[in-house]
Short mmCIF file of C-alpha atoms in Angstrom, two decimals:
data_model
loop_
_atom_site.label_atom_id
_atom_site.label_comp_id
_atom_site.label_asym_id
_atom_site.label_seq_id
_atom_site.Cartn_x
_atom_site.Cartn_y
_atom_site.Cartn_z
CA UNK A 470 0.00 0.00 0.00
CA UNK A 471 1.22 3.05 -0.65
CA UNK A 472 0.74 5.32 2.42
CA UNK A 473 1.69 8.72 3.82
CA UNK A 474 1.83 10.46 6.92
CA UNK A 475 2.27 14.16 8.29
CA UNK A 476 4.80 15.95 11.06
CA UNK A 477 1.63 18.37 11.64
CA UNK A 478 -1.66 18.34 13.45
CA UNK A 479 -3.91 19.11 11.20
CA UNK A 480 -6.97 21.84 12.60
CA UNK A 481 -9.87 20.36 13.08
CA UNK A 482 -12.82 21.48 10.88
CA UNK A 483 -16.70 21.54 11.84
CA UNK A 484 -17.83 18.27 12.83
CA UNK A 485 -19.45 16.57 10.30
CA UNK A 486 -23.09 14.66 11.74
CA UNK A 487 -22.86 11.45 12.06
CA UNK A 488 -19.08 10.90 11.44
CA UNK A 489 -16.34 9.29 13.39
CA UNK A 490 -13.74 12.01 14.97
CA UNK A 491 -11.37 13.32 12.70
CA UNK A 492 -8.17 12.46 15.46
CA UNK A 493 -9.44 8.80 14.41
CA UNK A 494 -8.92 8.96 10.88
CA UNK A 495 -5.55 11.11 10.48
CA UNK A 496 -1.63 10.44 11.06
CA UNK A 497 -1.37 11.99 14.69
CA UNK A 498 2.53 10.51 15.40
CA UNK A 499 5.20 12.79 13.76
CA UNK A 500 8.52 11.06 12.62
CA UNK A 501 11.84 12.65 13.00
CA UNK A 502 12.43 15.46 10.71
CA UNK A 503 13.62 13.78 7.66
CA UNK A 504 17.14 15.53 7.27
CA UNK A 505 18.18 17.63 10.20
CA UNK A 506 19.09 21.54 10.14
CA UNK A 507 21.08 21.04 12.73
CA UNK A 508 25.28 21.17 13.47
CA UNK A 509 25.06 17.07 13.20
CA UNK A 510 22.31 15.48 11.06
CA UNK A 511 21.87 12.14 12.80
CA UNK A 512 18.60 10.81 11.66
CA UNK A 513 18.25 7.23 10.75
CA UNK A 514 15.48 6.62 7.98
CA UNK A 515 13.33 3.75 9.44
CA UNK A 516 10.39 2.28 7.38
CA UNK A 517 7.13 2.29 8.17
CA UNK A 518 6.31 -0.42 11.05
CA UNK A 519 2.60 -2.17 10.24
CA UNK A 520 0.53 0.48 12.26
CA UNK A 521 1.32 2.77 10.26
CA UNK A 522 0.76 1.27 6.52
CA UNK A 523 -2.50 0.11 8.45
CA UNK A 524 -3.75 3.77 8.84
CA UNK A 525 -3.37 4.73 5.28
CA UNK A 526 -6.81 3.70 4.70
CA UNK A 527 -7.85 5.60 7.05
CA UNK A 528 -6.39 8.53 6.12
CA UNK A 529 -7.97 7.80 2.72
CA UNK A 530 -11.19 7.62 4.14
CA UNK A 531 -10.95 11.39 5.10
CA UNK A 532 -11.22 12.31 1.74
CA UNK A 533 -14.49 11.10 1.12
CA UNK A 534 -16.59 11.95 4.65
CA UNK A 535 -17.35 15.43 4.29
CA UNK A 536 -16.46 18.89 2.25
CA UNK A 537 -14.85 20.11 5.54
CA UNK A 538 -12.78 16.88 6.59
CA UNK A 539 -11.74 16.88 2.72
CA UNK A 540 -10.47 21.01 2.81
CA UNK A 541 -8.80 20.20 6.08
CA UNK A 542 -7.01 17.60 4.47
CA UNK A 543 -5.74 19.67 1.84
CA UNK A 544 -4.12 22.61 3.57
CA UNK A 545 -0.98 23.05 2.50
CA UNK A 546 0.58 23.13 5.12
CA UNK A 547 -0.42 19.72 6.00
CA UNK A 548 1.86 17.87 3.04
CA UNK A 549 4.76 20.55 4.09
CA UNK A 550 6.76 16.93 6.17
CA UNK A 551 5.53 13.63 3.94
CA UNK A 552 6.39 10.26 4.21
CA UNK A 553 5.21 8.08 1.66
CA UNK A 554 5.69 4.37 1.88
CA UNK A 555 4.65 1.48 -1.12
CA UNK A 556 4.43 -1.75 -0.14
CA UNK A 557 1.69 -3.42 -1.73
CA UNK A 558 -0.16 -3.70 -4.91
CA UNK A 559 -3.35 -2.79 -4.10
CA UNK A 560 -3.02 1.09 -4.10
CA UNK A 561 -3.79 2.80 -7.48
CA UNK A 562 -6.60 4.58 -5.54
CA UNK A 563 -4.19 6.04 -2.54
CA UNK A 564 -1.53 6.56 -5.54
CA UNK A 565 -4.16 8.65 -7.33
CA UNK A 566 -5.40 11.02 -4.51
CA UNK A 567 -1.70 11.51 -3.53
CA UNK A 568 -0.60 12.95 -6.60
CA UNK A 569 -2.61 16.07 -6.48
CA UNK A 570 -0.80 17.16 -3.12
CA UNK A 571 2.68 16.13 -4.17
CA UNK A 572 3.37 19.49 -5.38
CA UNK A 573 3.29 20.86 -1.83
CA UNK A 574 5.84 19.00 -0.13
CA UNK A 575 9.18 20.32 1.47
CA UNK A 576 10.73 17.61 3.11
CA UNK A 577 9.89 13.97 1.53
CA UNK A 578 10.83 10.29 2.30
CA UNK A 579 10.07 7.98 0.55
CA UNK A 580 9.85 4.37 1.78
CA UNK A 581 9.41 0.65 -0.65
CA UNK A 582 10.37 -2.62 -1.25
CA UNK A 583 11.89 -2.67 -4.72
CA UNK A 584 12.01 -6.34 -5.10
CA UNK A 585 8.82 -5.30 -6.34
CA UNK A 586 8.29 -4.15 -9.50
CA UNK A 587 4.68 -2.57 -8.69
CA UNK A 588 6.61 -0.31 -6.18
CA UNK A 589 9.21 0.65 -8.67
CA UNK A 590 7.22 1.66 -10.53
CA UNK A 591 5.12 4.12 -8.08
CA UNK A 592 8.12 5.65 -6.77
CA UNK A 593 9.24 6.81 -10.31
CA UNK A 594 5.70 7.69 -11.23
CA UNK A 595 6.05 9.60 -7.82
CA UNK A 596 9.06 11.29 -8.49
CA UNK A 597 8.50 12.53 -12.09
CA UNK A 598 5.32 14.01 -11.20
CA UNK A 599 7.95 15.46 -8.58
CA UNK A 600 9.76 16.32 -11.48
CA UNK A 601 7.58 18.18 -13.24
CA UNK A 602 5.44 19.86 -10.31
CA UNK A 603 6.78 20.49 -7.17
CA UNK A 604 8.88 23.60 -7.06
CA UNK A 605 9.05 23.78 -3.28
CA UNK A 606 11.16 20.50 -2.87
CA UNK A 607 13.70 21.11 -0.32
CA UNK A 608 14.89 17.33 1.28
CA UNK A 609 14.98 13.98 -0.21
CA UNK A 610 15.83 10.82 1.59
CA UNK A 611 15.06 7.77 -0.68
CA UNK A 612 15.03 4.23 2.02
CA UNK A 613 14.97 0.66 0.22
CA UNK A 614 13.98 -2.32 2.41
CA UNK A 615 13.57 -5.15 -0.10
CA UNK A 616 16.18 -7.45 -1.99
CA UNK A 617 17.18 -6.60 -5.38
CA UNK A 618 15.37 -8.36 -7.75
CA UNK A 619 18.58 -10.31 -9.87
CA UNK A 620 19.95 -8.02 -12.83
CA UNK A 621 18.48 -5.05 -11.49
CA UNK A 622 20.21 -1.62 -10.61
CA UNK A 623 17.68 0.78 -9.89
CA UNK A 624 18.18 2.35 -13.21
CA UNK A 625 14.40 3.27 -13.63
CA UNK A 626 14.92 5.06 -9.81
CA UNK A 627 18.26 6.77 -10.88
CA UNK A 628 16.61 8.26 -13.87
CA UNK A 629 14.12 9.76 -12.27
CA UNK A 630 16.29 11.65 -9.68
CA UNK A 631 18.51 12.75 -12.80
CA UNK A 632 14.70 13.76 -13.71
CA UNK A 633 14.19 15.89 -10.79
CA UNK A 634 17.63 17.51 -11.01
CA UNK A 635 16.98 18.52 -14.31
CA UNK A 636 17.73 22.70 -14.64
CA UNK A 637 14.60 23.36 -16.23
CA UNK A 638 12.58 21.71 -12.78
CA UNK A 639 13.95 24.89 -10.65
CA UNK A 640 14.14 22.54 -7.51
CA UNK A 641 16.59 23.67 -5.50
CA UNK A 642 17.34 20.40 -2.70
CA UNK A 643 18.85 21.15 0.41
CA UNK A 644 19.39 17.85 1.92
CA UNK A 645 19.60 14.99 -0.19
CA UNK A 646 19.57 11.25 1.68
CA UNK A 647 20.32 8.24 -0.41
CA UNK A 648 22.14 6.35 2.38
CA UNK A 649 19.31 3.15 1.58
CA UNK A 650 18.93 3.04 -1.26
CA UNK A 651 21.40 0.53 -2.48
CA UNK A 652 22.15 1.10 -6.13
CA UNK A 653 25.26 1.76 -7.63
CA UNK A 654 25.76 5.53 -7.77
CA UNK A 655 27.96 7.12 -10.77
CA UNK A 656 30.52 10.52 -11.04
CA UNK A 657 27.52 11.59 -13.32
CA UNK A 658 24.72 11.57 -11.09
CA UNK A 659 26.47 12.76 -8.08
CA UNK A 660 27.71 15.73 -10.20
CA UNK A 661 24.14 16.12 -11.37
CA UNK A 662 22.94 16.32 -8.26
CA UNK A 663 25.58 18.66 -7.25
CA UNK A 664 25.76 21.17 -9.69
CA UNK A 665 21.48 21.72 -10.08
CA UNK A 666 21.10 22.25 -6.51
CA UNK A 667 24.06 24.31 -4.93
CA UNK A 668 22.58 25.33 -2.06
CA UNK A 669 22.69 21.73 -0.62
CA UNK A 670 23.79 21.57 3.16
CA UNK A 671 23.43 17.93 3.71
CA UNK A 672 24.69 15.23 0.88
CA UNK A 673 24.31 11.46 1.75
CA UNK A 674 25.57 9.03 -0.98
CA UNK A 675 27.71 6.25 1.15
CA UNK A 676 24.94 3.43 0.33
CA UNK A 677 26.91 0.33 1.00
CA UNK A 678 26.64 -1.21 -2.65
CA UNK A 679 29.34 -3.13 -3.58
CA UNK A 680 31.48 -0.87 -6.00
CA UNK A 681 32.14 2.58 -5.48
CA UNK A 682 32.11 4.62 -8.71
CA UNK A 683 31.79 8.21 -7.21
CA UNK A 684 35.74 9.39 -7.47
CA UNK A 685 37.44 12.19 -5.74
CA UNK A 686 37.48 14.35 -8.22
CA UNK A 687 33.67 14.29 -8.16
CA UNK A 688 33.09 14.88 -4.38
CA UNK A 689 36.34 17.98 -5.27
CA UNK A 690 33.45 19.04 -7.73
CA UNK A 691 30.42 18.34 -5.34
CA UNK A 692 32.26 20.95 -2.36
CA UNK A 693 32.86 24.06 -5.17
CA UNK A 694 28.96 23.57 -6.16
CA UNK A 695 27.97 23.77 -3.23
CA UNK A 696 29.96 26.26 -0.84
CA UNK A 697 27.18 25.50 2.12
CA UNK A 698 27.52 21.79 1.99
CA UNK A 699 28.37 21.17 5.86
CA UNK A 700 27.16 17.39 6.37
CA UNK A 701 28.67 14.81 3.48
CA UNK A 702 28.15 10.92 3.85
CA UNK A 703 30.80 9.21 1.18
CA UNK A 704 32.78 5.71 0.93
CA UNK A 705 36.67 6.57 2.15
CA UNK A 706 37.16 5.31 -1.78
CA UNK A 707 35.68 8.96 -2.54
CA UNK A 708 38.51 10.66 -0.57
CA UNK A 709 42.08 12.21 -1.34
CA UNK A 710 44.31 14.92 -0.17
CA UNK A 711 43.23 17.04 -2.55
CA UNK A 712 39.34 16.86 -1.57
CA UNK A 713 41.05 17.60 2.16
CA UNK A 714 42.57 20.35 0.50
CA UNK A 715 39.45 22.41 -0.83
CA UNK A 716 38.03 21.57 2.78
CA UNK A 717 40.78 23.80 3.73
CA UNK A 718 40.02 26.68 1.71
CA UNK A 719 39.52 29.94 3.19
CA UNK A 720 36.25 30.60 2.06
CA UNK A 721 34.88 27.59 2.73
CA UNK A 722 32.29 28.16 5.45
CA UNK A 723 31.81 25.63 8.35
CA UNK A 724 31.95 21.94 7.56
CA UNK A 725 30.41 20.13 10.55
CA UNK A 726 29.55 16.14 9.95
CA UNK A 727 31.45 13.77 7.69
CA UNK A 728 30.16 10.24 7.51
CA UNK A 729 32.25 7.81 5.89
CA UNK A 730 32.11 3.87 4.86
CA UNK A 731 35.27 1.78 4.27
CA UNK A 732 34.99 -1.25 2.20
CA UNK A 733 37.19 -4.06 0.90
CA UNK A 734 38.36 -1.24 -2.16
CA UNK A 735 40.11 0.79 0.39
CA UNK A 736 43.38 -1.45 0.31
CA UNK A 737 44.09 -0.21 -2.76
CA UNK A 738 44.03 3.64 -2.30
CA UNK A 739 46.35 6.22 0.05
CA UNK A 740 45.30 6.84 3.40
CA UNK A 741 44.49 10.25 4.78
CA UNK A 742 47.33 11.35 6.36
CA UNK A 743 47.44 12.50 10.26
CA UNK A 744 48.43 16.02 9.05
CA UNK A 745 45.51 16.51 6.58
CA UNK A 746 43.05 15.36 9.83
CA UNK A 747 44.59 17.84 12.48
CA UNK A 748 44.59 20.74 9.45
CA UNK A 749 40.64 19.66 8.58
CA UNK A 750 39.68 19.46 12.63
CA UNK A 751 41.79 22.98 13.44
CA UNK A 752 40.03 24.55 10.47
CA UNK A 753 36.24 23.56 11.06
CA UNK A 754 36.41 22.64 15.31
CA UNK A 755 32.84 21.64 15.49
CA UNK A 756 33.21 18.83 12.71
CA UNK A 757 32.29 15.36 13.72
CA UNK A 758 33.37 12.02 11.94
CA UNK A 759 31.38 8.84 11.65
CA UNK A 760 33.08 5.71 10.66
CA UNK A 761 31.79 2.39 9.53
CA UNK A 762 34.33 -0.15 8.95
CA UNK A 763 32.77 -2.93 6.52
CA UNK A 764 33.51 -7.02 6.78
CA UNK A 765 35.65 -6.81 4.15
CA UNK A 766 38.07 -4.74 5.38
CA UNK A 767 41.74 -6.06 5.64
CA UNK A 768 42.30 -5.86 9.93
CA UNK A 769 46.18 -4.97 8.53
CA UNK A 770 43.91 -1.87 6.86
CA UNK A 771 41.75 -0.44 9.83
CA UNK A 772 44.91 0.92 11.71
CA UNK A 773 46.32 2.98 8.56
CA UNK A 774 43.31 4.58 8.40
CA UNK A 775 42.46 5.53 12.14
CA UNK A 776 44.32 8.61 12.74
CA UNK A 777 45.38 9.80 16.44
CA UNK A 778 43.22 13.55 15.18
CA UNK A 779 39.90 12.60 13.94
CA UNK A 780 37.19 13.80 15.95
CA UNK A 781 35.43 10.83 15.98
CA UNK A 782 32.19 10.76 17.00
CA UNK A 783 30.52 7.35 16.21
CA UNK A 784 32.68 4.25 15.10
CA UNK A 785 31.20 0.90 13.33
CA UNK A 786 34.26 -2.15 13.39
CA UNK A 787 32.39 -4.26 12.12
CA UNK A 788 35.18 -6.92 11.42
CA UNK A 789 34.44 -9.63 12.80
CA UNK A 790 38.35 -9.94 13.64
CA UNK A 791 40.87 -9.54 17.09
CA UNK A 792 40.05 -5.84 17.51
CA UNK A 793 41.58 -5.28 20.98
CA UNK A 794 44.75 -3.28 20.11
CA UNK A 795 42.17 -0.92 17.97
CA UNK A 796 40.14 -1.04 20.41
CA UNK A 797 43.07 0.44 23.02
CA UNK A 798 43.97 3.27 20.16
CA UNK A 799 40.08 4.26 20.19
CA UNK A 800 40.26 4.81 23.76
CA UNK A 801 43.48 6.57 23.81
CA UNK A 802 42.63 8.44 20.64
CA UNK A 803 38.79 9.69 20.90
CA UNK A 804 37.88 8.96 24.34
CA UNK A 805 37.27 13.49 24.61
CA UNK A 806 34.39 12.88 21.47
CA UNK A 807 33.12 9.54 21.02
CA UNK A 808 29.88 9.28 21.73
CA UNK A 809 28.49 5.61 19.95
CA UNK A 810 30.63 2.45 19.20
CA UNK A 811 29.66 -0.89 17.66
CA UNK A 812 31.83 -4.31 17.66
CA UNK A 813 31.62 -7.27 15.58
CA UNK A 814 34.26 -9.10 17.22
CA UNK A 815 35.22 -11.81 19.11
CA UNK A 816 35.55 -12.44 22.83
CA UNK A 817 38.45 -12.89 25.02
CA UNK A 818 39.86 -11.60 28.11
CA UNK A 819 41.59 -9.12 26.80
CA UNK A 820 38.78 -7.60 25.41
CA UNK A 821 37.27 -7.79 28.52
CA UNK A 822 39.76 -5.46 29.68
CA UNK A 823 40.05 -3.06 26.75
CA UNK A 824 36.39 -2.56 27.06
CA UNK A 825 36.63 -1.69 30.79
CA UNK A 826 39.19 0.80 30.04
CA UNK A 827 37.47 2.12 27.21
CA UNK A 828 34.15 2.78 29.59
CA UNK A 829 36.77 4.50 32.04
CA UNK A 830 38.03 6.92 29.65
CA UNK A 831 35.32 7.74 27.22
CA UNK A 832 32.79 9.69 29.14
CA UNK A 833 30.89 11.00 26.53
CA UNK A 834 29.51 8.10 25.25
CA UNK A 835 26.12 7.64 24.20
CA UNK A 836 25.82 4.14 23.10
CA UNK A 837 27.84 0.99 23.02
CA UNK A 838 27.06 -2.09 21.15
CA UNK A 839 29.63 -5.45 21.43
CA UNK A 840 28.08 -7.93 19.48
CA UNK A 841 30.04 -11.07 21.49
CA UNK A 842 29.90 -12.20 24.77
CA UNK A 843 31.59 -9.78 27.43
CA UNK A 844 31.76 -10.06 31.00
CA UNK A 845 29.48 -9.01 33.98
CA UNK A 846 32.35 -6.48 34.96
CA UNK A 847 32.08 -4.75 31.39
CA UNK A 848 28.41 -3.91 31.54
CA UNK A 849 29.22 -2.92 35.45
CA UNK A 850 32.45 -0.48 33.84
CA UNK A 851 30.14 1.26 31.17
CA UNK A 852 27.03 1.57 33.55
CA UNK A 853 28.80 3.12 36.23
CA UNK A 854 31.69 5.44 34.17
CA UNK A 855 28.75 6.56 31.31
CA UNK A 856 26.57 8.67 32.86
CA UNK A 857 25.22 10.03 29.59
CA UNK A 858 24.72 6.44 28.20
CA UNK A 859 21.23 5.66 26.40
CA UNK A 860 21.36 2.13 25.26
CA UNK A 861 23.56 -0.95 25.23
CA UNK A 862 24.14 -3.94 23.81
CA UNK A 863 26.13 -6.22 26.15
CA UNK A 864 25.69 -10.00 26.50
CA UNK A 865 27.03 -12.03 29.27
CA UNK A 866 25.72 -15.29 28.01
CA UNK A 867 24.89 -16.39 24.43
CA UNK A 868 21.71 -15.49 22.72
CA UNK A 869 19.62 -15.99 19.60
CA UNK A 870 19.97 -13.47 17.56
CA UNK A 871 19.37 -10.66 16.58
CA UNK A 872 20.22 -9.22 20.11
CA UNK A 873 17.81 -6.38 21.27
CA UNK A 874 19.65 -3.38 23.25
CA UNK A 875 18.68 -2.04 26.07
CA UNK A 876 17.72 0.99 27.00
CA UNK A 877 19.34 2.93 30.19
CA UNK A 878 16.41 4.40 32.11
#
């Protein structure tokens, strides 16, 4: 089904005789704001649990009670914050009653499984009538939740973003958010996207396919487009000295959140080098660094690129490998700004240890996640040094998975 749902009450128009109360019939929970204005955007696209798609019919229904329910519904103002999500096939209906709206969105995610092809298919109708309407368009975030159907790349998707980027559409994004959607993103588009919309903020394009074909040179390209670009999500692939370099620039104006994803192709390319890092972090102070190491990086790899100067804020070793000397250089290293850390490792005594240290020193932190059995002293060490900590994942015994954190109270 293909549903959507508001960030705004909507006011409540003269009660219609005889009809259920509007509160009933509308989406009343807000989601996140899709793409953060803020110093660090965090947000986490999350599809649309069951309750949700299950209101969309609902929300339908309001169109067809009463001529007041039905002008309520179409304020404006209303379809400003817009998720849509397509799931099913039964939705031409919902599809049709959408499209007359789309035109007043600002912020949009979109949500569908694209093993699909019914859902493909709605979300490039969707986005050409995007395309060709909607002139207020100001964030983007695209989330996938399905498998790729075999042979397919999300060409028919790609197109229709290079659609909505076009010059002649005068949409001018913002924040663009293409961390799910997992198809294979080119120097092309990601120049496209760059050049037709230079007053982005916010550019996420480190989507965990397999290749990355996005080359420094482009994301050199992507930071003269857009001088207010202060949040940039990229594979460590799409880095070099030289994209450091126009970081550095004088007139560049504050660059606050870098969010980067290493993969198996990182063994082959130069590392940043420790001076580049302590230039970048001296230049823009309030910039934070998120770092996802993939499965497939070489454990000989991780330590050439963890330098003693990133500000690192959240780090991902997801290795699967003995990670207790990086684990040591993490808490030597960041302990003044991480704030979330996530371990696919493998459990020993010595990690026992580092972990206890690493609860000691890093104060700051927000969440930790060890996904391998730790000790009853470890969860002890980060309970009682964290005070800021939120959630946890720390087993003392093995579990089925997946394991659920838990939240401090």
């Amino acid at each position: 089904m293909c549903s959507h749902k508001q960030q705004r009450n909507i006011p409540a128009p003269s009660p219609c005789a005889g009809k259920a109360p509007l509160s009933r019939l509308l989406f009343l929970a807000s989601p996140p704001p899709l793409l953060p204005l803020g110093r660090s955007p965090r947000w986490e696209p999350q599809a649309g649990s069951a309750e949700e798609d299950g209101l969309c019919s609902e929300r339908y229904a309001v169109f067809q009670v009463c001529r007041q329910w039905a002008t309520a519904v179409s304020s404006s103002s209303v379809w400003h914050f817009t998720e849509i999500s397509c799931d099913s096939e039964d939705e031409e209906g919902m599809l049709q009653s959408l499209l007359q709206f789309l035109s007043q969105i600002k912020r949009l995610k979109i949500v569908f499984d694209q093993s699909k092809e019914v859902n493909r298919k709605n979300v490039t109708r969707i986005l050409d009538v995007l395309a060709k309407q909607n002139h207020k368009l100001q964030q983007l975030c695209i989330v996938c939740h399905g498998e790729n159907p075999y042979f397919y790349s999300g060409q028919d998707i790609l197109q229709s973003i290079r659609n909505i980027c076009d010059t002649e559409n005068q949409i001018d994004l913002q924040h663009i958010d293409f961390r799910q959607m997992p198809f294979t993103l080119d120097d092309e588009l990601v120049e496209l996207v760059a050049t037709s919309n230079p007053n982005l903020h916010s550019l996420f394009i480190n989507n965990r396919t397999l290749v990355c074909n996005v080359a420094p040179g482009t994301i050199r390209k992507v930071l003269r487009a857009c001088p207010k670009l202060s949040a940039l999500g990229v594979y460590y692939a799409s880095l070099s000295d030289d994209v450091f370099q126009e970081l550095l620039k004088p007139e560049r104006a504050a660059f606050t959140h870098l969010d980067i994803f290493c993969e198996r192709l990182d063994k082959y390319i130069p590392v940043i080098s420790e001076e580049l890092w302590a230039a970048v972090s001296q230049k823009h102070p309030q910039l934070c660094v998120d770092l996802e190491f993939d499965h497939t990086v070489p454990a000989c790899k991780i330590p050439r690129i963890l330098k003693l100067n990133i500000p690192v804020s959240t780090l991902q070793l997801n290795t699967y490998n003995y990670m207790v000397n990086q684990i040591r250089f993490v808490t030597q290293s960041y302990s003044s700004t991480l704030k979330k850390l996530t371990l696919q490792t493998t459990s020993s005594e010595d990690l026992n240890s580092s972990l206890v240290d690493l609860a000691r020193q890093c104060g700051k932190l927000l969440e930790i996640h060890c996904y391998c059995v730790v000790s009853q002293e470890v969860v002890e060490a980060f309970l009682a040094h964290c005070p800021s900590l939120k959630q946890y994942t720390l087993k003392v015994t093995k579990e089925r998975h997946p394991w659920k954190p838990v939240t401090v109270q």
